[in-house]
JSON list of C-alpha atoms in Angstrom, two decimals:
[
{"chain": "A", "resi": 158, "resn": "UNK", "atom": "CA", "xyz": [-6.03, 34.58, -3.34]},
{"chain": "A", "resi": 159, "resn": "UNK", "atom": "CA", "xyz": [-4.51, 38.02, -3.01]},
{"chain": "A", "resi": 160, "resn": "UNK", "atom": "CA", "xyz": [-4.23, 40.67, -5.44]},
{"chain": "A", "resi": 161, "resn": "UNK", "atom": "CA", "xyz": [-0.94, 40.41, -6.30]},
{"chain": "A", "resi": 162, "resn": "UNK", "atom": "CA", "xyz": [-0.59, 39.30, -9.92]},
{"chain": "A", "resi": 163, "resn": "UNK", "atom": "CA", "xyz": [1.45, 36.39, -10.72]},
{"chain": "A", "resi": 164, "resn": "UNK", "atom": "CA", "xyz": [3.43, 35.22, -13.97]},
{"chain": "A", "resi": 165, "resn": "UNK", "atom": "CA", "xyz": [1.05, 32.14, -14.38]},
{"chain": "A", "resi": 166, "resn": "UNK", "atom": "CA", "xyz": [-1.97, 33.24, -14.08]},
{"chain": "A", "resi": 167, "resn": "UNK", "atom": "CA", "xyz": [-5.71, 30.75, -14.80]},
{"chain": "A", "resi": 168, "resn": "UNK", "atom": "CA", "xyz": [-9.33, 31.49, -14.37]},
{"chain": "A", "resi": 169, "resn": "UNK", "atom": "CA", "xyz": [-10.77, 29.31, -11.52]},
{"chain": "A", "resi": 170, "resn": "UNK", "atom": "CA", "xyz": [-12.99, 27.08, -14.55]},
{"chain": "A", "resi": 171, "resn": "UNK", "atom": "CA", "xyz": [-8.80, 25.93, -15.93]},
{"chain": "A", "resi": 172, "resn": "UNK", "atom": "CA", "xyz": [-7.44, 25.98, -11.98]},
{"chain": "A", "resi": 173, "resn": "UNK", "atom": "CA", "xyz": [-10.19, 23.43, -11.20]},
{"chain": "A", "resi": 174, "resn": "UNK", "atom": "CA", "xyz": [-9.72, 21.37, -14.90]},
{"chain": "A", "resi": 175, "resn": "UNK", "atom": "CA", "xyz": [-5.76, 21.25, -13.52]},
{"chain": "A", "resi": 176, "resn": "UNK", "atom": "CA", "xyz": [-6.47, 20.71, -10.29]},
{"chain": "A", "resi": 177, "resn": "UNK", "atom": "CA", "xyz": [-8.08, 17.21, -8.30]},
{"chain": "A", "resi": 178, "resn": "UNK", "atom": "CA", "xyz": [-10.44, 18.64, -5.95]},
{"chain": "A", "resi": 179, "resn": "UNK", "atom": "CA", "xyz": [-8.05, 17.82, -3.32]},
{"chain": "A", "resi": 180, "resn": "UNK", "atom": "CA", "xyz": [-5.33, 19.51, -4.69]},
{"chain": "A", "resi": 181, "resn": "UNK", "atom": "CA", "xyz": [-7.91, 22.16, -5.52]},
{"chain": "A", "resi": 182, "resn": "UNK", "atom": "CA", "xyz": [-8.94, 23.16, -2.12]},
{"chain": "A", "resi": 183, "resn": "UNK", "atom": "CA", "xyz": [-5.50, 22.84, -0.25]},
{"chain": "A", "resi": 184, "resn": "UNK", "atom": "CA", "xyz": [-3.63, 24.93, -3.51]},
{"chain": "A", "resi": 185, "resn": "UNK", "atom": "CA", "xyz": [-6.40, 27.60, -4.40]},
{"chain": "A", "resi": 186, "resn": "UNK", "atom": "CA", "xyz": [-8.44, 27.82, -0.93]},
{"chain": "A", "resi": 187, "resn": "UNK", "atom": "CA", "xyz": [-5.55, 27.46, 1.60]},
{"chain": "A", "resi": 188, "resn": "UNK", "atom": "CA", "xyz": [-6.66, 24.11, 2.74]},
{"chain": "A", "resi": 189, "resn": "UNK", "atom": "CA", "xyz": [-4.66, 21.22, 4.47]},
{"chain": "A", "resi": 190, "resn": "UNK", "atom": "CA", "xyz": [-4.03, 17.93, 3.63]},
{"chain": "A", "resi": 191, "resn": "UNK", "atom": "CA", "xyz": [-4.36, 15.08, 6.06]},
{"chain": "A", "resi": 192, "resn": "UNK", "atom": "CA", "xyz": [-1.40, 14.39, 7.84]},
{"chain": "A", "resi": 193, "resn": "UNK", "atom": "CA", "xyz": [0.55, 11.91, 6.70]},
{"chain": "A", "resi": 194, "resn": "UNK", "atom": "CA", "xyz": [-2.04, 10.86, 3.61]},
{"chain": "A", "resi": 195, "resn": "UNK", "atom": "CA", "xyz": [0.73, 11.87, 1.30]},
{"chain": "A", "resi": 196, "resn": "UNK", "atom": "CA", "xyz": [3.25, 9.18, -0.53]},
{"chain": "A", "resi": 197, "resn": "UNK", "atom": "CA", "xyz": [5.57, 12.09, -1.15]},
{"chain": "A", "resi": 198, "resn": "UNK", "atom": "CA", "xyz": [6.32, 12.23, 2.75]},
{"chain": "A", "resi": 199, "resn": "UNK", "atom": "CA", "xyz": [8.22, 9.02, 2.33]},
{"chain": "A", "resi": 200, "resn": "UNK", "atom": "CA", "xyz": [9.97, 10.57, -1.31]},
{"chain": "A", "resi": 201, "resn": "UNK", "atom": "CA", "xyz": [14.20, 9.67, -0.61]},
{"chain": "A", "resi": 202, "resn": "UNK", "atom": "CA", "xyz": [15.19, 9.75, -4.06]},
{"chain": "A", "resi": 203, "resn": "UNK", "atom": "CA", "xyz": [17.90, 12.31, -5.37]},
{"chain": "A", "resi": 204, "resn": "UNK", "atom": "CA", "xyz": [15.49, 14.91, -7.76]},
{"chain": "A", "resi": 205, "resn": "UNK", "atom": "CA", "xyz": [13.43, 17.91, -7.45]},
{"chain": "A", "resi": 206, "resn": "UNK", "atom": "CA", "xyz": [9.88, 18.70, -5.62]},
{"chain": "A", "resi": 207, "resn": "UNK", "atom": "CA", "xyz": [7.69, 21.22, -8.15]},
{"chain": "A", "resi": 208, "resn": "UNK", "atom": "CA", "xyz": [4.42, 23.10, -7.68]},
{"chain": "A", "resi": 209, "resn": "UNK", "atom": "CA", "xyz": [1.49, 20.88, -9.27]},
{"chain": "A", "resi": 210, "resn": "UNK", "atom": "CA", "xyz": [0.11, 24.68, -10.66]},
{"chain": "A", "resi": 211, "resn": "UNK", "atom": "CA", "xyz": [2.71, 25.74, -12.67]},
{"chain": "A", "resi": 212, "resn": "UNK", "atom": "CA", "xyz": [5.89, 23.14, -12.65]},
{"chain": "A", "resi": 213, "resn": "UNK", "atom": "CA", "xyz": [7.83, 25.79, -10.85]},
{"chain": "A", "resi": 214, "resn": "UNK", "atom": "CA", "xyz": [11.06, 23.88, -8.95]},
{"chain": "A", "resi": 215, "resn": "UNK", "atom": "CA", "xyz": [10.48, 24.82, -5.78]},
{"chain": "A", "resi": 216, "resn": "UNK", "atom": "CA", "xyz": [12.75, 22.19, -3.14]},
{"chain": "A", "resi": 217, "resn": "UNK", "atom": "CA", "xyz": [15.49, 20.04, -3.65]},
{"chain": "A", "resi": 218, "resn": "UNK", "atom": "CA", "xyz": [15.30, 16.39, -2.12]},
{"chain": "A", "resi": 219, "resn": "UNK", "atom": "CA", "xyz": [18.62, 16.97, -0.14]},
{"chain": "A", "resi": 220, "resn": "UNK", "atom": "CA", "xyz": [16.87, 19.61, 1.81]},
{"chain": "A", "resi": 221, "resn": "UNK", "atom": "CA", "xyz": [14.09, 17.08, 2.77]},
{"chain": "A", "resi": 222, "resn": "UNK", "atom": "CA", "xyz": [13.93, 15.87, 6.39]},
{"chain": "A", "resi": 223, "resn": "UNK", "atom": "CA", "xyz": [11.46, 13.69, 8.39]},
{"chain": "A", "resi": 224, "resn": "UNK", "atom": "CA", "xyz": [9.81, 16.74, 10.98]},
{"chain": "A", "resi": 225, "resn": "UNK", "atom": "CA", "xyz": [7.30, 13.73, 12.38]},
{"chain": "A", "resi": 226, "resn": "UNK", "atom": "CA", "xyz": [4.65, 16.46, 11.55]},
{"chain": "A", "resi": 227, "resn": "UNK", "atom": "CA", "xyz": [2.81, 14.51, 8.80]},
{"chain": "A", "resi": 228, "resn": "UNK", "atom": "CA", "xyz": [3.78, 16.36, 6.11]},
{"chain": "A", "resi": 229, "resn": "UNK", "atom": "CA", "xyz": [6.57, 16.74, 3.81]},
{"chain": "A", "resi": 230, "resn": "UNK", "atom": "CA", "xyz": [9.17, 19.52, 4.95]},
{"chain": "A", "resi": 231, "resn": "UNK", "atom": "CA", "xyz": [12.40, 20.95, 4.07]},
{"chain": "A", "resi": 232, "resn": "UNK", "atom": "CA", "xyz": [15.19, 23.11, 5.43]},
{"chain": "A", "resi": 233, "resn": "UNK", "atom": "CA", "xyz": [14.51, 25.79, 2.19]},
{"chain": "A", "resi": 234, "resn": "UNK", "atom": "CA", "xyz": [12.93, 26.22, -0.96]},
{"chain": "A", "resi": 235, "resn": "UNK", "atom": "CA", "xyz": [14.60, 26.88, -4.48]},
{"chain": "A", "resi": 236, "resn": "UNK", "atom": "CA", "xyz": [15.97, 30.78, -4.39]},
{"chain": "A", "resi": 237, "resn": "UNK", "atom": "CA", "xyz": [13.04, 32.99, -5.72]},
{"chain": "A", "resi": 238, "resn": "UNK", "atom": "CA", "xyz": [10.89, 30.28, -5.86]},
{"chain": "A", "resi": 239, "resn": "UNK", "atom": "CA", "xyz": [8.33, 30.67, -2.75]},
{"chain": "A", "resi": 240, "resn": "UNK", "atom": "CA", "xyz": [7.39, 33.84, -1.38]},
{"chain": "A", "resi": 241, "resn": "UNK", "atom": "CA", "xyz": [5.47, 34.01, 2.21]},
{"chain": "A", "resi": 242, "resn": "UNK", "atom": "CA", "xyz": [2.53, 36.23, 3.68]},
{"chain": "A", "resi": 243, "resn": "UNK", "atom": "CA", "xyz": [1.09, 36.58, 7.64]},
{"chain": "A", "resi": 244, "resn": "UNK", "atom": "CA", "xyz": [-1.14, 34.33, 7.91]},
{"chain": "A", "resi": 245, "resn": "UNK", "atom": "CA", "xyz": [-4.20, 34.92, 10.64]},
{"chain": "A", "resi": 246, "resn": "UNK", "atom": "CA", "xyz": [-6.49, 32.40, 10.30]},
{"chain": "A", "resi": 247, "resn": "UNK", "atom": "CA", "xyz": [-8.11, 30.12, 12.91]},
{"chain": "A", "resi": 248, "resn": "UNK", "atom": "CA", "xyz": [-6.83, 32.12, 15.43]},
{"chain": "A", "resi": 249, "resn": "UNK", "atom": "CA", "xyz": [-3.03, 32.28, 14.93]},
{"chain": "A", "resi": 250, "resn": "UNK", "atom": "CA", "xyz": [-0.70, 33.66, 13.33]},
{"chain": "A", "resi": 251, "resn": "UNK", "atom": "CA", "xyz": [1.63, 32.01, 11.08]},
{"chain": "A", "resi": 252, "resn": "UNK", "atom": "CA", "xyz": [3.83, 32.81, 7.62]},
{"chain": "A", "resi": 253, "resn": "UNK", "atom": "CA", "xyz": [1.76, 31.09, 4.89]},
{"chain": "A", "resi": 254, "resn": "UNK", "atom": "CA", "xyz": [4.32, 30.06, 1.84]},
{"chain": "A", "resi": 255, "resn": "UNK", "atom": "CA", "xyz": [3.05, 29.80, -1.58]},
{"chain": "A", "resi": 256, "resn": "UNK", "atom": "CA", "xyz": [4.24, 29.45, -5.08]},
{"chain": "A", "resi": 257, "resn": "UNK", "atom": "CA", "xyz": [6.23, 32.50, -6.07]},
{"chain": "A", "resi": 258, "resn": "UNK", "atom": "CA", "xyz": [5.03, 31.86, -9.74]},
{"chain": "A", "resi": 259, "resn": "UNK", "atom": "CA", "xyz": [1.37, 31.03, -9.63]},
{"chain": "A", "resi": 260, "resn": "UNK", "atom": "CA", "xyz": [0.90, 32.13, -6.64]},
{"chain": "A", "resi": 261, "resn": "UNK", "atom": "CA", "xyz": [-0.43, 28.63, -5.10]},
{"chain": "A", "resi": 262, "resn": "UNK", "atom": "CA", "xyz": [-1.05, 27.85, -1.42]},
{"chain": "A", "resi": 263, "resn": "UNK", "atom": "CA", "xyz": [1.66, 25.14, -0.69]},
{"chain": "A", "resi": 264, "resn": "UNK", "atom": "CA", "xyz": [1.88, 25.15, 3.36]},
{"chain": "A", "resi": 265, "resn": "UNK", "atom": "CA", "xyz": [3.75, 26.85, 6.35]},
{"chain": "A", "resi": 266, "resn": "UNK", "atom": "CA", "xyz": [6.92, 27.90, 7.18]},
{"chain": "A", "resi": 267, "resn": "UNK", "atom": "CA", "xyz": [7.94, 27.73, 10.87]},
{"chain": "A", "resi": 268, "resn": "UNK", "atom": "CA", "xyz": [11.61, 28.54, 13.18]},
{"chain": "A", "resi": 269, "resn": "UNK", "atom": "CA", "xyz": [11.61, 24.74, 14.15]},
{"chain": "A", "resi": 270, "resn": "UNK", "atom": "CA", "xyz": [13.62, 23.26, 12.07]},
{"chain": "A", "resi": 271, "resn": "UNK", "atom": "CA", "xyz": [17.04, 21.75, 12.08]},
{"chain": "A", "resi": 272, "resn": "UNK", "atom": "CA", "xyz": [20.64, 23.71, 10.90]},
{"chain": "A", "resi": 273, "resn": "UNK", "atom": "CA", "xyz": [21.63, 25.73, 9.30]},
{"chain": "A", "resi": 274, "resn": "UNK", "atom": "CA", "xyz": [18.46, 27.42, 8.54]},
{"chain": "A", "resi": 275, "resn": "UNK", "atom": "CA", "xyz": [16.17, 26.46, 11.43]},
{"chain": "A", "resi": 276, "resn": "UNK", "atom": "CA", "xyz": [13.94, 26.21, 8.99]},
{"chain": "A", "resi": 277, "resn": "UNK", "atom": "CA", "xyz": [10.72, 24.16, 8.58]},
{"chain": "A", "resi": 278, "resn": "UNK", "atom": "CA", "xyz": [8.87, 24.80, 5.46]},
{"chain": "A", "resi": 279, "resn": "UNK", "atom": "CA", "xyz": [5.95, 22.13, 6.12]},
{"chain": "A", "resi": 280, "resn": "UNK", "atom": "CA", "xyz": [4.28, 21.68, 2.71]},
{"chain": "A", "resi": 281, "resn": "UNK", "atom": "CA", "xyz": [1.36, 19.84, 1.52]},
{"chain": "A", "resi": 282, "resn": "UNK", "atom": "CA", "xyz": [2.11, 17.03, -0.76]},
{"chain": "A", "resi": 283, "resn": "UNK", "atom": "CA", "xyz": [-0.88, 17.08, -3.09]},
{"chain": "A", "resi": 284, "resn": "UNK", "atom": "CA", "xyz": [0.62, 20.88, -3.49]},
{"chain": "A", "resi": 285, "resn": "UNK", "atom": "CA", "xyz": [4.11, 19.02, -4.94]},
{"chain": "A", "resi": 286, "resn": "UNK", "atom": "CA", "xyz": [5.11, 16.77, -7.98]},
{"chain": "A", "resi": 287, "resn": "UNK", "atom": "CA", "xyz": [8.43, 15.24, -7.52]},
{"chain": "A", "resi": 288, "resn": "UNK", "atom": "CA", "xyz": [10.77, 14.20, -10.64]},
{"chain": "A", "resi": 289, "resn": "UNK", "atom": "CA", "xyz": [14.04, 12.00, -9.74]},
{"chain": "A", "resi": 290, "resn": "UNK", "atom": "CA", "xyz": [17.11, 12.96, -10.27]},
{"chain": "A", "resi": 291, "resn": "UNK", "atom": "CA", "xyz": [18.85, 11.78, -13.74]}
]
């Protein structure tokens, strides 16, 4: 991670007693998930996506749309909730999105998406908890 210090802060031994591995390597060490692997991809309930790290709200189910990418994305994320850094790995650059409170990898952001924000914040799912509406 970077040095920036975040409200929720854990030593790597309680990130990876949190964490599954999977979630572990995608969250903490910027991995991806497999594309379309996820059961949240197919989530069309009414309720709130959260970061697995910290609980943090972080997208609302009526910004949810089907991208065909594989992965779980959405128009924007709760206000305050994500924050973004350039991302140069494997050749490319790209704006990395992560949780604004734990500072957790979560996915991408790209300029591909539909109105009225153009918008695609691709996420991994194993990143995401999702609680139905009430």
């Amino acid at each position: 991670m970077d040095s920036h210090t975040y409200p929720v802060t854990r030593t790597d031994a309680e990130w990876r007693a949190r964490l599954t591995p999977e979630q572990y390597a995608v969250m903490r060490n910027h991995g991806t998930e497999r594309p379309g692997s996820c059961a949240l991809l197919h989530e069309k309930r009414a309720g709130t996506f959260s970061c697995v790290g910290c609980d943090q709200p972080l997208f609302e189910s009526k910004l949810k749309f089907e991208s065909g990418t594989g992965w779980p994305s959405f128009n924007d994320p709760v206000p305050g909730s994500v924050e973004t850094t350039v991302d140069r790995s494997y050749g490319m650059v790209r704006t990395e999105c992560h949780c604004a409170r734990c500072g957790s990898h979560l996915g991408h952001v790209f300029e591909d998406g539909p109105p009225p924000t153009s918008l695609r914040y691709c996420i991994n799912g194993v990143a995401l908890k999702f609680e139905p509406a009430a």
